[in-house]
Structures are given as C-alpha cells and as structure tokens.
mmCIF file of C-alpha atoms in Angstrom:
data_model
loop_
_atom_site.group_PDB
_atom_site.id
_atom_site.type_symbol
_atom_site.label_atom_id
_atom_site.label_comp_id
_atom_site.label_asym_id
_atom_site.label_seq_id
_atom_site.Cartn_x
_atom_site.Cartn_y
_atom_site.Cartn_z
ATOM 1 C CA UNK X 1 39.003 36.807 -60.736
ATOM 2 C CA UNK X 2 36.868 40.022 -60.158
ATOM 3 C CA UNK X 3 35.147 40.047 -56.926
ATOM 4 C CA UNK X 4 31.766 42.067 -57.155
ATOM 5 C CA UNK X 5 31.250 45.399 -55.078
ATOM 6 C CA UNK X 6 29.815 44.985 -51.484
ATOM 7 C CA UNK X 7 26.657 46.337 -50.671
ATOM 8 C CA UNK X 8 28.039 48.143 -47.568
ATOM 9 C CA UNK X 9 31.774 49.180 -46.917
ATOM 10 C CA UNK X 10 30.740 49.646 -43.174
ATOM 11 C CA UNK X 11 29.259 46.533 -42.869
ATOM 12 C CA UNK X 12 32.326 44.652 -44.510
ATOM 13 C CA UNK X 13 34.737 46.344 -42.197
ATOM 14 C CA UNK X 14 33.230 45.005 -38.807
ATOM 15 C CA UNK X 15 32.963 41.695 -40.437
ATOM 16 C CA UNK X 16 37.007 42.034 -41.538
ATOM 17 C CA UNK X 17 37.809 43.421 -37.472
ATOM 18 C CA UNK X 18 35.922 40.334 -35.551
ATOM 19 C CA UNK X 19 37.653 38.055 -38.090
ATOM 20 C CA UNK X 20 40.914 39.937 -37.338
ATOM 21 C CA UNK X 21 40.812 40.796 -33.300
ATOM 22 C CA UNK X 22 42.882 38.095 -31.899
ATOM 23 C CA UNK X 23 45.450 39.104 -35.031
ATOM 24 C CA UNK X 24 45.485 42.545 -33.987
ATOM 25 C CA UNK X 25 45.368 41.917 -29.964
ATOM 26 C CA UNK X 26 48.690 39.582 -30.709
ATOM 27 C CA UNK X 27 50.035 42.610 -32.925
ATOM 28 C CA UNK X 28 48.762 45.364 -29.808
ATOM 29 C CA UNK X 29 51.493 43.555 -27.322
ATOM 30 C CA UNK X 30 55.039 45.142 -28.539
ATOM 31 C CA UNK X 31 53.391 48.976 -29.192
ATOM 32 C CA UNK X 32 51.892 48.497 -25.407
ATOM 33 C CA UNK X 33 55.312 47.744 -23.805
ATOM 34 C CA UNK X 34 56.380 50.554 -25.664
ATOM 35 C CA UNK X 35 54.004 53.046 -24.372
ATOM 36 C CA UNK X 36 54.432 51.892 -20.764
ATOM 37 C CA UNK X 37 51.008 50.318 -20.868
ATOM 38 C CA UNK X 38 51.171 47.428 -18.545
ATOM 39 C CA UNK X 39 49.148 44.626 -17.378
ATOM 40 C CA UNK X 40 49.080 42.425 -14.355
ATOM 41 C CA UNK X 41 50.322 45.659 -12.129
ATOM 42 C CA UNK X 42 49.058 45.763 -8.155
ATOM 43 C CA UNK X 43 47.091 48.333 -7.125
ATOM 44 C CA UNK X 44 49.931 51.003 -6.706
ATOM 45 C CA UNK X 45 49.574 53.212 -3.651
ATOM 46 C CA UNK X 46 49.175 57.084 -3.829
ATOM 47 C CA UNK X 47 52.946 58.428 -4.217
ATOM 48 C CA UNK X 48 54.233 55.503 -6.299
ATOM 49 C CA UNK X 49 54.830 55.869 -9.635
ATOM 50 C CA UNK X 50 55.069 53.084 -12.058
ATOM 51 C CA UNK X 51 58.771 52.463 -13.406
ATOM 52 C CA UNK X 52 58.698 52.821 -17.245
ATOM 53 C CA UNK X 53 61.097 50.384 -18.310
ATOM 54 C CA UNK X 54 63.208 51.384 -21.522
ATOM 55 C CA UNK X 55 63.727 47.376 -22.285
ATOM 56 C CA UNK X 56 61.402 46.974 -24.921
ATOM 57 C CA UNK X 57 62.017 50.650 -26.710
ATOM 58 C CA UNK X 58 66.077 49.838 -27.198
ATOM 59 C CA UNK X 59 65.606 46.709 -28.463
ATOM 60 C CA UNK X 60 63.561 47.788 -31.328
ATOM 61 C CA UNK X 61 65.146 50.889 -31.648
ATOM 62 C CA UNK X 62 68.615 48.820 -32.057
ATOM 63 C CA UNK X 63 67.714 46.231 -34.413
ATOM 64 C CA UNK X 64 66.076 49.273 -36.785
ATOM 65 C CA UNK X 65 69.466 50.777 -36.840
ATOM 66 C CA UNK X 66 70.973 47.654 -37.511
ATOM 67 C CA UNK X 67 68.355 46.909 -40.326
ATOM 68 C CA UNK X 68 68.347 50.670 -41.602
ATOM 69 C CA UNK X 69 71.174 51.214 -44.515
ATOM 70 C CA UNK X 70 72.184 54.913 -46.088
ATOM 71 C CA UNK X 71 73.250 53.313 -49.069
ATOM 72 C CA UNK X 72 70.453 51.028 -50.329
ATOM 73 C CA UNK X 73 70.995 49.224 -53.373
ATOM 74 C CA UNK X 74 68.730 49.057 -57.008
ATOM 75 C CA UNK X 75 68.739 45.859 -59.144
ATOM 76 C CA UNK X 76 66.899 45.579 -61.855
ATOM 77 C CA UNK X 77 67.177 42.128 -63.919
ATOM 78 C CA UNK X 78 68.360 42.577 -67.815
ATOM 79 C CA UNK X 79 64.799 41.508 -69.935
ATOM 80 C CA UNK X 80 68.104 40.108 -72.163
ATOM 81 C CA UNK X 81 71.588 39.735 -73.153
ATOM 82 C CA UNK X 82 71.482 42.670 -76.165
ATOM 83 C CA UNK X 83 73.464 45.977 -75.671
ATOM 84 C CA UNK X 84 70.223 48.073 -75.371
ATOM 85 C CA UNK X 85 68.986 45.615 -72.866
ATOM 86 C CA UNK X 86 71.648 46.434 -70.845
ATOM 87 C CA UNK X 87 71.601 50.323 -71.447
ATOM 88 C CA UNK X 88 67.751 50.115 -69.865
ATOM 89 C CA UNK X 89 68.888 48.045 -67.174
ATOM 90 C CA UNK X 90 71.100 50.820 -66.167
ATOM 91 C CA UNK X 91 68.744 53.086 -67.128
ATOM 92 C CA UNK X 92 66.248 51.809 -64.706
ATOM 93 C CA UNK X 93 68.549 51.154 -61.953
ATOM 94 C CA UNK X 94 69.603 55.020 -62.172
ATOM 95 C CA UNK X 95 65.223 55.409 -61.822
ATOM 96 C CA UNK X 96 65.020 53.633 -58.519
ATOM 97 C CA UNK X 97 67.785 55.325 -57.277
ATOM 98 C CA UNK X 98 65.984 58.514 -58.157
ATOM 99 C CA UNK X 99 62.462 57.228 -56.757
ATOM 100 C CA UNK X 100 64.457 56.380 -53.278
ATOM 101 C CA UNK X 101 65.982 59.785 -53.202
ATOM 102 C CA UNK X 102 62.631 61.208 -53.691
ATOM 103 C CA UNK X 103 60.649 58.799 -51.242
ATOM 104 C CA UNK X 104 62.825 60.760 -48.680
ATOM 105 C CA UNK X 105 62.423 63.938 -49.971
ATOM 106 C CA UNK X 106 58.528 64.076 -50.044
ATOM 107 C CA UNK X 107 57.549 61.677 -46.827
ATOM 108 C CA UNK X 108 57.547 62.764 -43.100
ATOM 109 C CA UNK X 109 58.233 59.472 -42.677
ATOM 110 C CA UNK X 110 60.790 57.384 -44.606
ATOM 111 C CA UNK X 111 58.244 54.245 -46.033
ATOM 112 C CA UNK X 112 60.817 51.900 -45.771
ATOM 113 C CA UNK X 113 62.147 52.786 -42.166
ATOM 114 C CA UNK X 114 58.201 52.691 -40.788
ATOM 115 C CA UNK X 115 58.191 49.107 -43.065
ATOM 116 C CA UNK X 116 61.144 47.635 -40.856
ATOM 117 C CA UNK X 117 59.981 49.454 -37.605
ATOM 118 C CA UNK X 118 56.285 47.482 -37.720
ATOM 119 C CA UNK X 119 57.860 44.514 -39.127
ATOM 120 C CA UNK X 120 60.219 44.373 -35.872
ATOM 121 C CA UNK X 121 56.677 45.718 -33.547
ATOM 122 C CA UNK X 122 53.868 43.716 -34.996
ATOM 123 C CA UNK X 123 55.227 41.215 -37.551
ATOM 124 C CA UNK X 124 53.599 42.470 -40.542
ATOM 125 C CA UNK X 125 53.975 46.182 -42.534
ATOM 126 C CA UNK X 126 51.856 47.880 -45.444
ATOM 127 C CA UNK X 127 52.448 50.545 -47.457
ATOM 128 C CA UNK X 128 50.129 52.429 -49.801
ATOM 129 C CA UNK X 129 50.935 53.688 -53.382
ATOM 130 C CA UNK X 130 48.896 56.230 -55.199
ATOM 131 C CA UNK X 131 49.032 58.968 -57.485
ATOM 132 C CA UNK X 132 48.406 63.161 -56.925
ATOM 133 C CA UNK X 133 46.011 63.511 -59.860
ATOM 134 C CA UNK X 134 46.333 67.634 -58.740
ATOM 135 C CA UNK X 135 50.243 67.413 -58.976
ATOM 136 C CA UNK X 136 49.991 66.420 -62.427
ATOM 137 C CA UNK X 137 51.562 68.961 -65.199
ATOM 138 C CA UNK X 138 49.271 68.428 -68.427
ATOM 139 C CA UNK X 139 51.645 68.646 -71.495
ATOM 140 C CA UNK X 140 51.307 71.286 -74.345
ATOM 141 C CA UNK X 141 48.954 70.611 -77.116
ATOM 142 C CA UNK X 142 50.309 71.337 -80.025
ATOM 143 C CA UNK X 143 47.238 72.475 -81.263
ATOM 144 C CA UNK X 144 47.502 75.561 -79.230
ATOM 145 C CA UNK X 145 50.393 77.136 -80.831
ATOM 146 C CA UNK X 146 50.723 78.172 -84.212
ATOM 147 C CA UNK X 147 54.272 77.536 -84.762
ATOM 148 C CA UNK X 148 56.359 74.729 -84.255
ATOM 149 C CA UNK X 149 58.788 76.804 -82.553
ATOM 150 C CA UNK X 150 56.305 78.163 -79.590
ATOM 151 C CA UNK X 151 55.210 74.784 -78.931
ATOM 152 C CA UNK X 152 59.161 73.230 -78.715
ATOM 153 C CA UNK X 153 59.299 76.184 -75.793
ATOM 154 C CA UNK X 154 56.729 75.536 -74.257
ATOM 155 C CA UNK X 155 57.573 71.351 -74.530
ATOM 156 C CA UNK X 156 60.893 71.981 -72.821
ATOM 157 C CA UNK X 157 59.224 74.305 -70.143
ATOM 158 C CA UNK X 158 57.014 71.216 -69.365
ATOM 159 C CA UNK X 159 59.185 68.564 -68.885
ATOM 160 C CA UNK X 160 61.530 71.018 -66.942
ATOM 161 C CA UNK X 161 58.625 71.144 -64.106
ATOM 162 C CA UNK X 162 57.297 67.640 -64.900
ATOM 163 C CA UNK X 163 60.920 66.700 -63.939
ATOM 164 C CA UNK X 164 60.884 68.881 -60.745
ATOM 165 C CA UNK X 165 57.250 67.397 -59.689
ATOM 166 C CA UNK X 166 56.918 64.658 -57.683
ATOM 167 C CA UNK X 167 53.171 63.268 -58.379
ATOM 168 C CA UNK X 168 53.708 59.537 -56.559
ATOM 169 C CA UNK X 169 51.927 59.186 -52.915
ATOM 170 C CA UNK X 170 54.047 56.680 -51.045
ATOM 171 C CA UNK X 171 53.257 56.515 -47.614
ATOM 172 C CA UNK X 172 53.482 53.030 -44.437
ATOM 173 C CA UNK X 173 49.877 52.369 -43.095
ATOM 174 C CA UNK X 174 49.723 51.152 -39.803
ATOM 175 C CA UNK X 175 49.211 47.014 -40.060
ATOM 176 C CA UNK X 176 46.487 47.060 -37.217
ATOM 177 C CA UNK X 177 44.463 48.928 -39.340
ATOM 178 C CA UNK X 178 44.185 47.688 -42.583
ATOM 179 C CA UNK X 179 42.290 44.598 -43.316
ATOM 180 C CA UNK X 180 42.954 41.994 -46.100
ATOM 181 C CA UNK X 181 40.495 40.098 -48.370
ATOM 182 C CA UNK X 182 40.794 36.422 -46.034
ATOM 183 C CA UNK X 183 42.566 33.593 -48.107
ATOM 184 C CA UNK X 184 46.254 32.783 -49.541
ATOM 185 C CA UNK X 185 45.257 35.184 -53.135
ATOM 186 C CA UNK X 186 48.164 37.325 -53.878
ATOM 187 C CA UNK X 187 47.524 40.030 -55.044
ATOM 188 C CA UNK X 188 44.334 40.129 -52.568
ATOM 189 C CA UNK X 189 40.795 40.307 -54.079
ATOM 190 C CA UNK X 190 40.599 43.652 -51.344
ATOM 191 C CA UNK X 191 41.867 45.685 -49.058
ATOM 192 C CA UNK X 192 39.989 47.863 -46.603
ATOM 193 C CA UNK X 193 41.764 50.582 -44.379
ATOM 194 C CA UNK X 194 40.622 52.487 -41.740
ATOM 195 C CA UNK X 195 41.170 56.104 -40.816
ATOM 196 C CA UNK X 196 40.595 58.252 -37.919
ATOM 197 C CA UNK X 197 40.583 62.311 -39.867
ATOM 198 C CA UNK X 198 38.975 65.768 -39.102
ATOM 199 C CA UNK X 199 36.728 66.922 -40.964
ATOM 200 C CA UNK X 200 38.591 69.799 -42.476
ATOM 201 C CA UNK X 201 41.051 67.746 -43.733
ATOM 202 C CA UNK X 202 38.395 65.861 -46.146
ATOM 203 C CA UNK X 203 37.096 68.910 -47.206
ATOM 204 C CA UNK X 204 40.613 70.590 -47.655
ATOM 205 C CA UNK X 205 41.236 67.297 -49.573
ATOM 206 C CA UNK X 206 37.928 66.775 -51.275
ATOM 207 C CA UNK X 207 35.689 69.467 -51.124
ATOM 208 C CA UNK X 208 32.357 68.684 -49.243
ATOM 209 C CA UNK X 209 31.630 65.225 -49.956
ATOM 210 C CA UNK X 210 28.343 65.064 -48.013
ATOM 211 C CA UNK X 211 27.098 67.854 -49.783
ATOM 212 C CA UNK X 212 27.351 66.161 -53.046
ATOM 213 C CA UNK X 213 26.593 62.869 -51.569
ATOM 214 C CA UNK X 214 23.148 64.121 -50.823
ATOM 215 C CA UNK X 215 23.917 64.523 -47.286
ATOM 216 C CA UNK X 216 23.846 67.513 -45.010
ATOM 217 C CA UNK X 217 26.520 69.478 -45.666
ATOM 218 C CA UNK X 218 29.324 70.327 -43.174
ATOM 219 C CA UNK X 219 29.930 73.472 -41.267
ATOM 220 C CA UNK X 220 33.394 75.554 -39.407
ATOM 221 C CA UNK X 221 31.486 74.201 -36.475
ATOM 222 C CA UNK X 222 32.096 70.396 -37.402
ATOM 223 C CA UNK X 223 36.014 71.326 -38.955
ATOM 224 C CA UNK X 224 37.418 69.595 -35.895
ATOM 225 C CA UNK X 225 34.897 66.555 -35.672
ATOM 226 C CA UNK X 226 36.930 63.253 -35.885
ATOM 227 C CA UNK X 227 35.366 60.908 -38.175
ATOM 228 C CA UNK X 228 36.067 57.315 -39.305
ATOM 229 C CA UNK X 229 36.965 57.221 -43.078
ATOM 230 C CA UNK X 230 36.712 53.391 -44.377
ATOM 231 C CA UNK X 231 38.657 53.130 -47.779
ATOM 232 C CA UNK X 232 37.665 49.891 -50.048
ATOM 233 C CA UNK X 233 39.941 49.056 -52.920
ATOM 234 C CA UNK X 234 39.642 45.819 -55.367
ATOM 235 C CA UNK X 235 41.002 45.650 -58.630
ATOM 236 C CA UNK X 236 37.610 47.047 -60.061
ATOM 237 C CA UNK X 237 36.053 49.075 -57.633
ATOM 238 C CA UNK X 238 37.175 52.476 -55.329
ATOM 239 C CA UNK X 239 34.730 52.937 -52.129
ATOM 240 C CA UNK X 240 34.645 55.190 -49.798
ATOM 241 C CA UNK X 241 32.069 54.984 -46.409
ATOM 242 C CA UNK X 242 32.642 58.310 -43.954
ATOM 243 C CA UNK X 243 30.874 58.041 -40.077
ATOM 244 C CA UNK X 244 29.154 55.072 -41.539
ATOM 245 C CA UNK X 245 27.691 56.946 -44.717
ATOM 246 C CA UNK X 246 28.756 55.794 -48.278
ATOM 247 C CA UNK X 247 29.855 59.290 -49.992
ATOM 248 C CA UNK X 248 32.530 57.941 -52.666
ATOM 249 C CA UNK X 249 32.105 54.939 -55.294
ATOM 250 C CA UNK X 250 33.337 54.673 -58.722
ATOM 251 C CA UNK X 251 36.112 52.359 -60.379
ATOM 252 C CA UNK X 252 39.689 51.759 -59.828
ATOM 253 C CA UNK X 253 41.217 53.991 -61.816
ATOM 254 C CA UNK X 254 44.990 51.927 -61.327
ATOM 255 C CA UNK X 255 43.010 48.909 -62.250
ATOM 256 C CA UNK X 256 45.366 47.022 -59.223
ATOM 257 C CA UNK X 257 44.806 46.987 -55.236
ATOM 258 C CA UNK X 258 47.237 50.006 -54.343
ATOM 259 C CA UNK X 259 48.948 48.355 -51.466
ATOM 260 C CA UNK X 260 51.896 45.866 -50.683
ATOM 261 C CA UNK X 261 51.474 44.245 -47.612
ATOM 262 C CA UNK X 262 53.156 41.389 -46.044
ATOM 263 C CA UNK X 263 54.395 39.579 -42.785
ATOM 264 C CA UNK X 264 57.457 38.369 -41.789
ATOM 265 C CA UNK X 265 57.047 34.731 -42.157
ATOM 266 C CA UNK X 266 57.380 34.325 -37.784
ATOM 267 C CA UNK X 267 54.171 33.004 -38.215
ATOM 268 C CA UNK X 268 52.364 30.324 -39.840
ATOM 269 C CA UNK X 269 49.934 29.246 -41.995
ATOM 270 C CA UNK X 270 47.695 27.113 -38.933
ATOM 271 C CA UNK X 271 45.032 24.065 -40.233
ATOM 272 C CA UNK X 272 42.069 26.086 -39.289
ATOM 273 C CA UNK X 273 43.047 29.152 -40.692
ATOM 274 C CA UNK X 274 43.147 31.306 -38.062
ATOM 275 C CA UNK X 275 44.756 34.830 -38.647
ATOM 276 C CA UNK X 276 46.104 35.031 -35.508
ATOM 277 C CA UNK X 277 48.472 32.333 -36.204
ATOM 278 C CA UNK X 278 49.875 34.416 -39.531
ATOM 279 C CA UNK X 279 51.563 36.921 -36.957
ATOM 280 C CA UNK X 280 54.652 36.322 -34.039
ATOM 281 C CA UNK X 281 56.100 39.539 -33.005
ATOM 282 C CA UNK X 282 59.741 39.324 -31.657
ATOM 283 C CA UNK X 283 59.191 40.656 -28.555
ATOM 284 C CA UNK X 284 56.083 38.433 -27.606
ATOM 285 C CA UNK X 285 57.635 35.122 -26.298
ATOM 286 C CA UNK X 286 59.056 37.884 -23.843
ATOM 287 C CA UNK X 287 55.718 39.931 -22.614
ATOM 288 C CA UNK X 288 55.865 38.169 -19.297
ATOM 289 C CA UNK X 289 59.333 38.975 -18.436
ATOM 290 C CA UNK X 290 59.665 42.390 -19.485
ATOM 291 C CA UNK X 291 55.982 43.335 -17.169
ATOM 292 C CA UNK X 292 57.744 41.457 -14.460
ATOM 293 C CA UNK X 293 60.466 43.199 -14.970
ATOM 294 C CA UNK X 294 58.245 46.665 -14.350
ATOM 295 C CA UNK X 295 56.398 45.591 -11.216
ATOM 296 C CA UNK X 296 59.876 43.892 -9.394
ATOM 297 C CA UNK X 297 61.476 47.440 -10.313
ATOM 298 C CA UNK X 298 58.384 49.550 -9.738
ATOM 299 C CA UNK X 299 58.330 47.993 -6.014
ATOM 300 C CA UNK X 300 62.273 47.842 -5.573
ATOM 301 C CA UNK X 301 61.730 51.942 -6.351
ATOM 302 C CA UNK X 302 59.126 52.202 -4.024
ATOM 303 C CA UNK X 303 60.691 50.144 -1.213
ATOM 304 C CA UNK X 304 64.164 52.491 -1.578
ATOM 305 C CA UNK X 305 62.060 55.654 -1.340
ATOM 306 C CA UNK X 306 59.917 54.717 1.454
ATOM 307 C CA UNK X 307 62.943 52.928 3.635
ATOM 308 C CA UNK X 308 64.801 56.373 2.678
ATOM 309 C CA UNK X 309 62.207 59.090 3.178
ATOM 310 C CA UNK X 310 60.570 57.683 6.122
ATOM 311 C CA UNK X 311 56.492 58.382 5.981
ATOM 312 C CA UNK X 312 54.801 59.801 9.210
ATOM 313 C CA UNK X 313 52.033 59.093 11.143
ATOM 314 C CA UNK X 314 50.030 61.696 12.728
ATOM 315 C CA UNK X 315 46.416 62.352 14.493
ATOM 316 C CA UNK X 316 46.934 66.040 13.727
ATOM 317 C CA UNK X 317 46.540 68.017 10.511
ATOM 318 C CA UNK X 318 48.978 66.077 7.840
ATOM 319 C CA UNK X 319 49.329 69.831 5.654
ATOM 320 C CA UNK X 320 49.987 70.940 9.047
ATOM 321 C CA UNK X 321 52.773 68.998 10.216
ATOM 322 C CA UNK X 322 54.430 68.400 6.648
ATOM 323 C CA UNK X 323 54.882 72.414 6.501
ATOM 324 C CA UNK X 324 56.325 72.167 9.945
ATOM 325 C CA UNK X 325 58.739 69.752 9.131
ATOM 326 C CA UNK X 326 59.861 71.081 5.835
ATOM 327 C CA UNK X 327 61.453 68.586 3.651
ATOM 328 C CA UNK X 328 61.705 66.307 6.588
ATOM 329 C CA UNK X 329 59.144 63.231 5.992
ATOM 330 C CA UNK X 330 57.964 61.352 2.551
ATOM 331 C CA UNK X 331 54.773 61.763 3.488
ATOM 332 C CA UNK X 332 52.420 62.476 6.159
ATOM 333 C CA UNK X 333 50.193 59.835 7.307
ATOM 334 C CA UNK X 334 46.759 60.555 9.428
ATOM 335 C CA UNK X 335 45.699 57.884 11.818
ATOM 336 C CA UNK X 336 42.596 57.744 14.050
ATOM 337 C CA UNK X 337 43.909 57.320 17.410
ATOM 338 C CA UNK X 338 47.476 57.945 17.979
ATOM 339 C CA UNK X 339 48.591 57.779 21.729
ATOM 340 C CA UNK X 340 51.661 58.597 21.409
ATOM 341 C CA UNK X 341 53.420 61.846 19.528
ATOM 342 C CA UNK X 342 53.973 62.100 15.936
ATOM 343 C CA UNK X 343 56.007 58.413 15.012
ATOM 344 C CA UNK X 344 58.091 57.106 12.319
ATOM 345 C CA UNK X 345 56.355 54.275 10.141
ATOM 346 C CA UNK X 346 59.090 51.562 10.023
ATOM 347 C CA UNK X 347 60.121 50.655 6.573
ATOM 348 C CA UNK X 348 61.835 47.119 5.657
ATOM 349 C CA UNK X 349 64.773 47.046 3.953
ATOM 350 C CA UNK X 350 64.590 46.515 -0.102
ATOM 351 C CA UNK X 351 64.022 42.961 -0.299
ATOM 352 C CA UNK X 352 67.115 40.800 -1.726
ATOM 353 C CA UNK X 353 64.711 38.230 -2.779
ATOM 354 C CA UNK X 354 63.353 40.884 -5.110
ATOM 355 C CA UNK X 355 66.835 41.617 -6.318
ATOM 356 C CA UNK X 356 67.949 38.094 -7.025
ATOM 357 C CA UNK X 357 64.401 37.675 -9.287
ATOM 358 C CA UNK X 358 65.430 40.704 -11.383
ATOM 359 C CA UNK X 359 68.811 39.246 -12.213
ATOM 360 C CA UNK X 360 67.128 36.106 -13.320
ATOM 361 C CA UNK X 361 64.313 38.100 -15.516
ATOM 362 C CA UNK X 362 67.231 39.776 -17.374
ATOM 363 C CA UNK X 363 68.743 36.746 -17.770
ATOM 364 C CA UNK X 364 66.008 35.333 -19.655
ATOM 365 C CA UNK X 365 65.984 38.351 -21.946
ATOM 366 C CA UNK X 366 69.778 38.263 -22.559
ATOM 367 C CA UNK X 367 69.327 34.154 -23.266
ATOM 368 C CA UNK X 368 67.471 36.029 -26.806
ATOM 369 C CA UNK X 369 68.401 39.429 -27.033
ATOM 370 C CA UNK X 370 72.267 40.208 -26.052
ATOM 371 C CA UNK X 371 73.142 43.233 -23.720
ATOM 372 C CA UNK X 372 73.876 45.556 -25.989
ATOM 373 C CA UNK X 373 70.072 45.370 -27.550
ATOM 374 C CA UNK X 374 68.733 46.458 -24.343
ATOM 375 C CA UNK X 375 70.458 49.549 -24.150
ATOM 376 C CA UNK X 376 71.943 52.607 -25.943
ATOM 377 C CA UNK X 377 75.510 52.548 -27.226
ATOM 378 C CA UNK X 378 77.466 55.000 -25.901
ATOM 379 C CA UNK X 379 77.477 57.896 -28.382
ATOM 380 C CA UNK X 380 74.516 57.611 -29.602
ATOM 381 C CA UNK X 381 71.816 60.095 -29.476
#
C-alpha cells in the first residue's frame, strides 16, 4: 500500500530519532569501547593516562575474519527442470559472480565486509543500492547512420564500453543513521537516512541545488560548510531536505525503497513494541566488564609508575628542581610548608587485591568469548 508524501522530511526525521534513541544508544555501546570512550572512569589525576584496552577491538576484528570468505559462493534456483532453464541458471550464477568481483572493484569499502562488521558492532546492517544515471552509455540509434554497416560498428563499440562500465552504486550505510518506516512491513513503507556532507560535494554532485530551489545560492566561501542532508525514499516518492530546507522532490524513479536492511535476530520482537528491544549487540551483556577492566588496569598502570618513579615534594620552584634532578623524579610536587628538605612521597605497592579482580573480569569474558578472540594470532598483521 502507497503511503502519501510527508509534508516535511525534517520534521519526519526528528519524529523517526526520538522514536529510535534508546535503539541507537543500545547500538552506540560496542563503537564506544572501540574508540576508548569510557564511562564510569574516576577523576584521573594530571600524569595518568587512561589504559586503552584492545579487548573489545580483537574480538570483533576476529570473528570478521572468521565470518569474511575469499571465495563466496552464487546460487541461483532453476525457474525449472528444462535444458535452457538450466543454461540461465548458470548463466546467472556466472552474473553474481561478476557483480561480486565488481562490488570490490568499485567500493572503498567491501559492502559485504562493512555488513558483517556492524552486524557483529550494533546488531543490525544496511546497505544502499542505486544507479549512476551519468555512468550510463546511451546505445546507437540506428537512425543516425545511414548504413547498416556503420551502425553494427558503432553497436559493438557500445557494448564493448557498456561492458567495461560499471553504472550500479552499492555502498553499507551506517545502521545508527538510517531510520525505518515503524511496524513489521517488509519491504518498509520508508526509509529516511541521514548525512553529514560539505557543501562542495553537493554541488560537485548536483550542481547548486539552492539556487534552483529558490534559495540563496552557495558561494567558495560556504564549499567547506558541513550540512545535514536528510534523504526520504518510499516506493513512490524521492525527497530530499538540506540544513532543514526541502531542495529535491519528485518520484521514485526504481519504483522500490533502495535499501536492504536487517538485524540479526539477537533481539526481539517485545509486547509494546519498543525498538530498542529489536537490537542485542554481542558485546553488550559484557560493557561492565570490559570498563572495569580499563579502570582496574588504568590504576594498576598508574600505581606501577608512581611506586617506580617516585614523585617529589618540594616548597621550592618544581621546574626548578625537576631540571636539577634530571630524569631523577616522576614528578615534582609543590607543597605549602615543607620543614624539612626536598622528600620522597611514599608510594604503596600495586595492590594484589586489584590483581586478583582482573583475573576474575577476564574470566567472565573468556566464560563467552575464548582466549584466542581477545587477542591477535600470532602472524597476523
């Protein structure tokens, strides 16, 4: 069922990302540990640095090789049991081959690696499929040539390049920022995405839309001006807000929503339909261990350094006496009143306690992931 146009593709999207934000906060967790962005960390003093834990990155980066094949494999199912059904079958199987040979070929990024990669990070992957309208050969007309001879030329010329030109956009979009029509519909009614461009890539791409938008055109001044591009696609309808402003609206020209997107099935399908529920990323049973994992090892460093390269107190000029001592102290420490000549702060010991708490946080994470997830086989770059 056709779903009419909305009156505002802005408007729509901040609907789509309140409806979504505990979906895409649950999704945020893995890419987080990943970046080294941690929560629940004391207030680190100046000198300590946090310890950026390589737990979460091997695991994912293991199971993606272990997902990842060089080989993959086309099927395509016989439409019947004839001889020429059987010689397209083939025929279409050598196709996908072909198509998979040049998904590689034209992509920075492998689709279907970046599919398994976000499936393993956030539970859920996309990818978009559209056609280069500009890489498009137009065949000969015969019209155009007066004999039948010129035009057979000029046919096998053309289907020479249109077999060397790759017109098919494949590309992964990034789960958290895509938003699907709400409901079980497959295909969806919609899909929205968001994007964060320049401004001289849309004109590079486009010309100036504003310009012919009606808006105020764009100058070299604004080329370098990050603005959000909202992109709405249903079955009937192609939409287009930029910063907020509609600029592009006319029909579908694929007549179908130009996206496959899916999640793992982790999830479920919860009684009041929350969204949140439709996503489990692996690693998010094991958030808590792997940040307690970076504080214990983020003070254990500390404690080593400080027990190691004693710090110094002073009531003199800290630049002072550091440059006196060399490479002596860890730091130099300024007190107000110090009776006594420059001392040694005393340092306890790295704390076994601390130690024996580690063990048992690793534990947990081997109980799910085994030892050689966590780490880098030997060998391999």
């Amino acid at each position: 069922m056709a779903v009419s146009r909305p009156d505002s593709v802005t408007k729509l999207k901040n609907q789509l990302r309140s409806y979504y934000t505990k979906m895409t906060a649950r999704m945020q967790e893995t890419p987080d540990l990943l970046d080294h962005k941690y929560e629940g960390l004391p207030q680190l003093p100046e000198g300590v640095a946090v310890h950026k834990t390589s737990t979460a990155q091997s695991i994912i980066d293991n199971l993606t090789d272990q997902i990842r094949t060089d080989e993959p494999s086309v099927y395509f199912e016989a439409r019947g049991k004839t001889t020429k059904d059987f010689q397209h079958k083939e025929l279409m199987e050598i196709w996908g081959r072909h198509v998979l040979v040049q998904l590689h070929k034209f992509s920075f990024i492998a689709p279907e690696d970046q599919v398994v990669r976000d499936a393993l990070m956030m539970d859920a992957a996309c990818v978009k499929f559209l056609v280069d309208e500009d890489a498009l050969i137009e065949a000969p007309d015969r019209s155009q040539f007066k004999t039948q001879a010129a035009y057979n030329a000029a046919l096998r010329k053309w289907r020479a390049e249109a077999a060397a030109t790759w017109p098919f956009v494949v590309r992964p979009v990034d789960p958290r920022r895509v938003y699907v029509a709400p409901g079980n519909h497959r295909p969806p009614a919609f899909i929205i995405e968001v994007q964060r461009r320049r401004v001289i890539d849309i004109i590079q791409r486009y010309g100036d839309l504003w310009a012919r938008a009606g808006l105020p055109g764009r100058t070299a001044e604004d080329w370098m001006t990050e603005v959000e591009w909202v992109e709405y696609w249903s079955a009937d309808d192609y939409m287009v807000d930029i910063g907020g402003l509609p600029v592009i609206s006319k029909p579908n020209a694929y007549g179908v929503v130009p996206y496959a997107f899916g999640y793992t099935g982790r999830g479920r399908l919860n009684w009041d339909s929350d969204p949140e529920q439709l996503v489990y990323p692996l690693l998010l049973p094991y958030v808590g261990e792997m940040e307690a994992e970076v504080r214990l090892k983020t003070a254990l460093d500390a404690a080593w350094q400080f027990y190691v390269f004693k710090r110094l107190l002073t009531d003199g000029d800290p630049r002072q006496m550091a440059k006196a001592l060399q490479k002596g102290p860890g730091a130099v420490i300024k007190v107000a009143d110090l009776s006594k000549p420059p001392i040694w702060l005393e340092e306890p010991q790295p704390n076994v306690a601390a130690l024996t708490f580690l063990q048992e946080v690793k534990g947990a994470l081997e109980k799910r992931f085994p030892s050689g997830l966590m780490s880098r086989p030997e060998g391999v770059e």
